[in-house]
Amino acid sequence: MKIQIWSDFQCPFCYMGEKKLENVISKMELTTPIEIEFRAYQINPKAPEIPAETMLDHFMDGHDITPEQAERRMAGITKMAAKAGLHYNLSGVKVCTSLPAHRLMKWAARKLSPGKLRKLNFAIFKANFEDNLLISDLNILADLATSVGIDRGETIDFLTTNKFTDSVMHDQEVIDTREDFEFVPFMLAPDGSVIQGVISENQILEWLKNAMDDSSEATMAKGDGCGPEGCGI
């Protein structure tokens, strides 16, 4: 079974949602592995390469709230992440374009095994939300690619081009045309069942089991996520 996931490396809920899915899959006794297809969605496509604002600024701008209210929102997200085994430092996140990271994933998908591609995916998320590295920096992305076995020089050569930009834009267009789309992470099973946002691991497990059962009806589960109107909690 293949799960398609639309997400963004600047979306704190996407990291949580994908981590929870990974936790559930790792505990399932599967006769055949679940394939993950990573698809791109930029929640802030106009974000600059060099950060112009902090995550606190970004939350205030997106929700028209005070610094105190933004800090409370960020604290709530950090608490949610901790329950999934992640250690967020949202105050240090650099709000920048995620396009190079998405392009890297598209290119790496042709070079890496599914397991290593998932490692690269999580490495980019971790670099942003836990280590507070600038994920629009080509050298940082090259280091992350090297950590999963891709040649650093080859990665730099690729990243200095515009290759796979069209593929990233296509992913965004595909999801934007869905009438049921509201926010990411957006996970789509072969039977048409959907998860939008962050839900519990028990709910994810039930969703996967139902998706594997051809007799089940397609369903949708919703939690907190990020979309064109911002990130909610």
PDB file of C-alpha atoms in Angstrom, residues 1-213:
ATOM      1  CA  MET A   1       0.000   0.000   0.000  1.00  0.00           C
ATOM      2  CA  LYS A   2       1.233   3.485  -0.845  1.00  0.00           C
ATOM      3  CA  ILE A   3       0.477   6.559   1.262  1.00  0.00           C
ATOM      4  CA  GLN A   4       0.890   9.947  -0.402  1.00  0.00           C
ATOM      5  CA  ILE A   5       1.819  12.757   1.989  1.00  0.00           C
ATOM      6  CA  TRP A   6       1.613  16.446   1.143  1.00  0.00           C
ATOM      7  CA  SER A   7       3.604  18.418   3.694  1.00  0.00           C
ATOM      8  CA  ASP A   8       5.977  21.337   4.169  1.00  0.00           C
ATOM      9  CA  PHE A   9       9.277  21.552   6.015  1.00  0.00           C
ATOM     10  CA  GLN A  10       8.108  24.866   7.496  1.00  0.00           C
ATOM     11  CA  CYS A  11       4.946  23.293   8.943  1.00  0.00           C
ATOM     12  CA  PRO A  12       5.371  22.212  12.593  1.00  0.00           C
ATOM     13  CA  PHE A  13       2.310  19.981  12.380  1.00  0.00           C
ATOM     14  CA  CYS A  14       3.709  18.135   9.351  1.00  0.00           C
ATOM     15  CA  TYR A  15       6.775  16.959  11.275  1.00  0.00           C
ATOM     16  CA  MET A  16       4.515  15.754  14.107  1.00  0.00           C
ATOM     17  CA  GLY A  17       2.065  14.047  11.770  1.00  0.00           C
ATOM     18  CA  GLU A  18       4.745  12.217   9.828  1.00  0.00           C
ATOM     19  CA  LYS A  19       6.541  11.186  13.020  1.00  0.00           C
ATOM     20  CA  LYS A  20       3.322   9.734  14.428  1.00  0.00           C
ATOM     21  CA  LEU A  21       2.696   7.838  11.196  1.00  0.00           C
ATOM     22  CA  GLU A  22       6.247   6.467  11.335  1.00  0.00           C
ATOM     23  CA  ASN A  23       5.734   5.414  14.961  1.00  0.00           C
ATOM     24  CA  VAL A  24       2.565   3.532  14.062  1.00  0.00           C
ATOM     25  CA  ILE A  25       4.045   1.805  11.006  1.00  0.00           C
ATOM     26  CA  SER A  26       7.087   0.680  13.002  1.00  0.00           C
ATOM     27  CA  LYS A  27       4.801  -1.116  15.477  1.00  0.00           C
ATOM     28  CA  MET A  28       2.613  -2.839  12.879  1.00  0.00           C
ATOM     29  CA  GLU A  29       3.270  -6.433  11.862  1.00  0.00           C
ATOM     30  CA  LEU A  30       3.224  -6.013   8.102  1.00  0.00           C
ATOM     31  CA  THR A  31       3.752  -8.718   5.496  1.00  0.00           C
ATOM     32  CA  THR A  32       4.580  -6.051   2.918  1.00  0.00           C
ATOM     33  CA  PRO A  33       5.979  -2.586   3.691  1.00  0.00           C
ATOM     34  CA  ILE A  34       3.914   0.566   3.409  1.00  0.00           C
ATOM     35  CA  GLU A  35       5.349   2.832   0.721  1.00  0.00           C
ATOM     36  CA  ILE A  36       5.479   6.569   1.403  1.00  0.00           C
ATOM     37  CA  GLU A  37       5.396   9.062  -1.476  1.00  0.00           C
ATOM     38  CA  PHE A  38       6.459  12.512  -0.312  1.00  0.00           C
ATOM     39  CA  ARG A  39       4.700  15.343  -2.114  1.00  0.00           C
ATOM     40  CA  ALA A  40       5.422  19.031  -1.714  1.00  0.00           C
ATOM     41  CA  TYR A  41       3.258  21.820  -0.359  1.00  0.00           C
ATOM     42  CA  GLN A  42       4.669  25.246   0.495  1.00  0.00           C
ATOM     43  CA  ILE A  43       2.547  26.933   3.157  1.00  0.00           C
ATOM     44  CA  ASN A  44       4.452  30.163   2.539  1.00  0.00           C
ATOM     45  CA  PRO A  45       5.611  30.096  -1.111  1.00  0.00           C
ATOM     46  CA  LYS A  46       6.707  33.739  -0.942  1.00  0.00           C
ATOM     47  CA  ALA A  47       9.059  33.156   1.998  1.00  0.00           C
ATOM     48  CA  PRO A  48      12.578  34.497   1.284  1.00  0.00           C
ATOM     49  CA  GLU A  49      15.799  32.549   1.075  1.00  0.00           C
ATOM     50  CA  ILE A  50      17.262  34.729   3.828  1.00  0.00           C
ATOM     51  CA  PRO A  51      14.879  34.924   6.811  1.00  0.00           C
ATOM     52  CA  ALA A  52      13.199  38.279   7.378  1.00  0.00           C
ATOM     53  CA  GLU A  53      11.181  37.277  10.441  1.00  0.00           C
ATOM     54  CA  THR A  54      11.148  34.875  13.369  1.00  0.00           C
ATOM     55  CA  MET A  55       8.575  32.162  13.929  1.00  0.00           C
ATOM     56  CA  LEU A  56       7.030  34.412  16.583  1.00  0.00           C
ATOM     57  CA  ASP A  57       6.662  37.188  13.987  1.00  0.00           C
ATOM     58  CA  HIS A  58       5.214  34.679  11.545  1.00  0.00           C
ATOM     59  CA  PHE A  59       2.552  33.518  13.993  1.00  0.00           C
ATOM     60  CA  MET A  60       1.627  37.089  14.837  1.00  0.00           C
ATOM     61  CA  ASP A  61       1.339  38.036  11.160  1.00  0.00           C
ATOM     62  CA  GLY A  62      -0.645  34.935  10.244  1.00  0.00           C
ATOM     63  CA  HIS A  63      -3.154  35.197  13.076  1.00  0.00           C
ATOM     64  CA  ASP A  64      -3.255  38.908  13.914  1.00  0.00           C
ATOM     65  CA  ILE A  65      -2.469  38.228  17.566  1.00  0.00           C
ATOM     66  CA  THR A  66      -0.262  39.699  20.288  1.00  0.00           C
ATOM     67  CA  PRO A  67       3.261  38.411  21.093  1.00  0.00           C
ATOM     68  CA  GLU A  68       1.909  36.831  24.273  1.00  0.00           C
ATOM     69  CA  GLN A  69      -0.819  35.000  22.374  1.00  0.00           C
ATOM     70  CA  ALA A  70       1.698  33.847  19.753  1.00  0.00           C
ATOM     71  CA  GLU A  71       3.999  32.528  22.455  1.00  0.00           C
ATOM     72  CA  ARG A  72       1.130  30.556  23.968  1.00  0.00           C
ATOM     73  CA  ARG A  73       0.320  29.060  20.567  1.00  0.00           C
ATOM     74  CA  MET A  74       3.946  28.093  20.066  1.00  0.00           C
ATOM     75  CA  ALA A  75       4.101  26.580  23.561  1.00  0.00           C
ATOM     76  CA  GLY A  76       1.032  24.495  22.763  1.00  0.00           C
ATOM     77  CA  ILE A  77       2.596  23.204  19.553  1.00  0.00           C
ATOM     78  CA  THR A  78       5.842  22.405  21.371  1.00  0.00           C
ATOM     79  CA  LYS A  79       3.892  20.393  23.939  1.00  0.00           C
ATOM     80  CA  MET A  80       2.125  18.455  21.183  1.00  0.00           C
ATOM     81  CA  ALA A  81       5.464  17.706  19.527  1.00  0.00           C
ATOM     82  CA  ALA A  82       6.928  16.399  22.782  1.00  0.00           C
ATOM     83  CA  LYS A  83       4.146  13.808  22.975  1.00  0.00           C
ATOM     84  CA  ALA A  84       5.312  12.510  19.581  1.00  0.00           C
ATOM     85  CA  GLY A  85       8.911  12.297  20.796  1.00  0.00           C
ATOM     86  CA  LEU A  86      10.123  15.537  19.189  1.00  0.00           C
ATOM     87  CA  HIS A  87      11.931  18.446  20.825  1.00  0.00           C
ATOM     88  CA  TYR A  88      10.886  21.697  19.189  1.00  0.00           C
ATOM     89  CA  ASN A  89      12.597  25.045  19.614  1.00  0.00           C
ATOM     90  CA  LEU A  90      10.125  27.185  17.689  1.00  0.00           C
ATOM     91  CA  SER A  91      11.559  30.489  18.888  1.00  0.00           C
ATOM     92  CA  GLY A  92      14.738  29.705  16.974  1.00  0.00           C
ATOM     93  CA  VAL A  93      13.119  28.568  13.713  1.00  0.00           C
ATOM     94  CA  LYS A  94      14.191  30.587  10.692  1.00  0.00           C
ATOM     95  CA  VAL A  95      11.203  31.343   8.450  1.00  0.00           C
ATOM     96  CA  CYS A  96      12.573  30.840   4.944  1.00  0.00           C
ATOM     97  CA  THR A  97      11.677  29.269   1.625  1.00  0.00           C
ATOM     98  CA  SER A  98      11.278  25.485   1.677  1.00  0.00           C
ATOM     99  CA  LEU A  99      11.567  25.132  -2.113  1.00  0.00           C
ATOM    100  CA  PRO A 100      15.217  23.932  -2.149  1.00  0.00           C
ATOM    101  CA  ALA A 101      14.424  21.284   0.470  1.00  0.00           C
ATOM    102  CA  HIS A 102      11.439  20.043  -1.543  1.00  0.00           C
ATOM    103  CA  ARG A 103      13.540  19.949  -4.707  1.00  0.00           C
ATOM    104  CA  LEU A 104      16.204  17.974  -2.855  1.00  0.00           C
ATOM    105  CA  MET A 105      13.623  15.384  -1.806  1.00  0.00           C
ATOM    106  CA  LYS A 106      12.394  15.009  -5.388  1.00  0.00           C
ATOM    107  CA  TRP A 107      15.933  14.468  -6.656  1.00  0.00           C
ATOM    108  CA  ALA A 108      16.933  12.195  -3.782  1.00  0.00           C
ATOM    109  CA  ALA A 109      13.894   9.979  -4.398  1.00  0.00           C
ATOM    110  CA  ARG A 110      15.664   8.794  -7.553  1.00  0.00           C
ATOM    111  CA  LYS A 111      18.840   7.946  -5.686  1.00  0.00           C
ATOM    112  CA  LEU A 112      17.904   6.581  -2.280  1.00  0.00           C
ATOM    113  CA  SER A 113      16.138   3.531  -0.936  1.00  0.00           C
ATOM    114  CA  PRO A 114      12.734   4.239   0.653  1.00  0.00           C
ATOM    115  CA  GLY A 115      14.256   3.925   4.113  1.00  0.00           C
ATOM    116  CA  LYS A 116      17.047   6.410   3.448  1.00  0.00           C
ATOM    117  CA  LEU A 117      14.645   8.827   1.782  1.00  0.00           C
ATOM    118  CA  ARG A 118      12.530   8.805   4.925  1.00  0.00           C
ATOM    119  CA  LYS A 119      15.673   9.475   6.971  1.00  0.00           C
ATOM    120  CA  LEU A 120      16.474  12.482   4.789  1.00  0.00           C
ATOM    121  CA  ASN A 121      12.919  13.751   5.143  1.00  0.00           C
ATOM    122  CA  PHE A 122      13.103  13.605   8.938  1.00  0.00           C
ATOM    123  CA  ALA A 123      16.623  15.048   8.936  1.00  0.00           C
ATOM    124  CA  ILE A 124      15.362  18.188   7.168  1.00  0.00           C
ATOM    125  CA  PHE A 125      12.479  18.563   9.611  1.00  0.00           C
ATOM    126  CA  LYS A 126      14.828  18.072  12.572  1.00  0.00           C
ATOM    127  CA  ALA A 127      17.318  20.582  11.199  1.00  0.00           C
ATOM    128  CA  ASN A 128      14.562  23.186  11.071  1.00  0.00           C
ATOM    129  CA  PHE A 129      12.421  22.635  14.152  1.00  0.00           C
ATOM    130  CA  GLU A 130      14.916  21.128  16.600  1.00  0.00           C
ATOM    131  CA  ASP A 131      18.393  22.287  15.528  1.00  0.00           C
ATOM    132  CA  ASN A 132      17.239  25.641  14.078  1.00  0.00           C
ATOM    133  CA  LEU A 133      19.422  25.409  10.987  1.00  0.00           C
ATOM    134  CA  LEU A 134      18.626  27.440   7.890  1.00  0.00           C
ATOM    135  CA  ILE A 135      17.051  24.898   5.550  1.00  0.00           C
ATOM    136  CA  SER A 136      17.220  27.256   2.556  1.00  0.00           C
ATOM    137  CA  ASP A 137      21.036  27.164   2.851  1.00  0.00           C
ATOM    138  CA  LEU A 138      22.363  24.870   0.122  1.00  0.00           C
ATOM    139  CA  ASN A 139      25.384  23.858   2.189  1.00  0.00           C
ATOM    140  CA  ILE A 140      23.189  22.718   5.071  1.00  0.00           C
ATOM    141  CA  LEU A 141      20.978  20.734   2.706  1.00  0.00           C
ATOM    142  CA  ALA A 142      24.091  19.184   1.154  1.00  0.00           C
ATOM    143  CA  ASP A 143      25.290  18.148   4.617  1.00  0.00           C
ATOM    144  CA  LEU A 144      21.941  16.489   5.293  1.00  0.00           C
ATOM    145  CA  ALA A 145      22.072  14.671   1.965  1.00  0.00           C
ATOM    146  CA  THR A 146      25.604  13.499   2.755  1.00  0.00           C
ATOM    147  CA  SER A 147      24.367  12.057   6.058  1.00  0.00           C
ATOM    148  CA  VAL A 148      22.216   9.562   4.129  1.00  0.00           C
ATOM    149  CA  GLY A 149      24.888   8.658   1.598  1.00  0.00           C
ATOM    150  CA  ILE A 150      24.552  11.139  -1.283  1.00  0.00           C
ATOM    151  CA  ASP A 151      27.742  12.745  -2.594  1.00  0.00           C
ATOM    152  CA  ARG A 152      28.038  16.289  -1.266  1.00  0.00           C
ATOM    153  CA  GLY A 153      29.516  17.812  -4.406  1.00  0.00           C
ATOM    154  CA  GLU A 154      26.843  16.210  -6.563  1.00  0.00           C
ATOM    155  CA  THR A 155      24.182  17.584  -4.244  1.00  0.00           C
ATOM    156  CA  ILE A 156      25.567  21.124  -4.436  1.00  0.00           C
ATOM    157  CA  ASP A 157      25.702  20.888  -8.236  1.00  0.00           C
ATOM    158  CA  PHE A 158      22.043  19.856  -8.275  1.00  0.00           C
ATOM    159  CA  LEU A 159      20.846  22.467  -5.803  1.00  0.00           C
ATOM    160  CA  THR A 160      22.394  25.306  -7.795  1.00  0.00           C
ATOM    161  CA  THR A 161      20.013  24.472 -10.650  1.00  0.00           C
ATOM    162  CA  ASN A 162      16.226  24.871 -10.823  1.00  0.00           C
ATOM    163  CA  LYS A 163      15.602  21.192 -11.495  1.00  0.00           C
ATOM    164  CA  PHE A 164      12.417  19.693 -10.027  1.00  0.00           C
ATOM    165  CA  THR A 165      10.900  23.113  -9.356  1.00  0.00           C
ATOM    166  CA  ASP A 166       8.127  22.228 -11.822  1.00  0.00           C
ATOM    167  CA  SER A 167       7.511  18.975  -9.960  1.00  0.00           C
ATOM    168  CA  VAL A 168       7.148  20.844  -6.659  1.00  0.00           C
ATOM    169  CA  MET A 169       4.714  23.291  -8.257  1.00  0.00           C
ATOM    170  CA  HIS A 170       2.747  20.397  -9.760  1.00  0.00           C
ATOM    171  CA  ASP A 171       2.310  18.781  -6.343  1.00  0.00           C
ATOM    172  CA  GLN A 172       0.928  22.039  -5.022  1.00  0.00           C
ATOM    173  CA  GLU A 173      -1.485  22.395  -7.930  1.00  0.00           C
ATOM    174  CA  VAL A 174      -2.757  18.828  -7.505  1.00  0.00           C
ATOM    175  CA  ILE A 175      -3.651  19.287  -3.847  1.00  0.00           C
ATOM    176  CA  ASP A 176      -5.053  22.789  -4.315  1.00  0.00           C
ATOM    177  CA  THR A 177      -7.609  21.439  -6.794  1.00  0.00           C
ATOM    178  CA  ARG A 178      -9.041  18.930  -4.306  1.00  0.00           C
ATOM    179  CA  GLU A 179     -12.338  20.125  -2.869  1.00  0.00           C
ATOM    180  CA  ASP A 180     -11.617  18.393   0.441  1.00  0.00           C
ATOM    181  CA  PHE A 181      -8.202  20.004   0.965  1.00  0.00           C
ATOM    182  CA  GLU A 182      -7.870  22.404   3.892  1.00  0.00           C
ATOM    183  CA  PHE A 183      -4.405  21.974   5.350  1.00  0.00           C
ATOM    184  CA  VAL A 184      -1.257  19.862   5.653  1.00  0.00           C
ATOM    185  CA  PRO A 185      -0.119  17.324   6.555  1.00  0.00           C
ATOM    186  CA  PHE A 186      -2.498  15.745   4.061  1.00  0.00           C
ATOM    187  CA  MET A 187      -2.193  11.955   3.877  1.00  0.00           C
ATOM    188  CA  LEU A 188      -3.996  10.046   1.153  1.00  0.00           C
ATOM    189  CA  ALA A 189      -4.496   6.262   1.100  1.00  0.00           C
ATOM    190  CA  PRO A 190      -5.236   4.228  -2.060  1.00  0.00           C
ATOM    191  CA  ASP A 191      -8.885   3.813  -1.057  1.00  0.00           C
ATOM    192  CA  GLY A 192      -9.349   7.583  -0.942  1.00  0.00           C
ATOM    193  CA  SER A 193      -9.236   7.827   2.854  1.00  0.00           C
ATOM    194  CA  VAL A 194      -7.609  11.002   4.122  1.00  0.00           C
ATOM    195  CA  ILE A 195      -5.914  12.365   7.227  1.00  0.00           C
ATOM    196  CA  GLN A 196      -5.573  16.131   7.455  1.00  0.00           C
ATOM    197  CA  GLY A 197      -3.492  17.505  10.301  1.00  0.00           C
ATOM    198  CA  VAL A 198      -2.257  15.817  13.468  1.00  0.00           C
ATOM    199  CA  ILE A 199      -4.376  13.087  15.042  1.00  0.00           C
ATOM    200  CA  SER A 200      -3.612  10.424  17.647  1.00  0.00           C
ATOM    201  CA  GLU A 201      -1.522   7.345  16.879  1.00  0.00           C
ATOM    202  CA  ASN A 202      -4.527   5.148  17.675  1.00  0.00           C
ATOM    203  CA  GLN A 203      -6.548   7.018  15.059  1.00  0.00           C
ATOM    204  CA  ILE A 204      -3.727   6.636  12.537  1.00  0.00           C
ATOM    205  CA  LEU A 205      -3.561   2.904  13.214  1.00  0.00           C
ATOM    206  CA  GLU A 206      -7.305   2.560  12.687  1.00  0.00           C
ATOM    207  CA  TRP A 207      -7.045   4.608   9.489  1.00  0.00           C
ATOM    208  CA  LEU A 208      -4.304   2.362   8.118  1.00  0.00           C
ATOM    209  CA  LYS A 209      -6.170  -0.813   8.987  1.00  0.00           C
ATOM    210  CA  ASN A 210      -9.332   0.447   7.318  1.00  0.00           C
ATOM    211  CA  ALA A 211      -7.377   1.542   4.242  1.00  0.00           C
ATOM    212  CA  MET A 212      -5.973  -1.972   3.931  1.00  0.00           C
ATOM    213  CA  ASP A 213      -9.503  -3.409   4.076  1.00  0.00           C
TER     214      ASP A 213
END
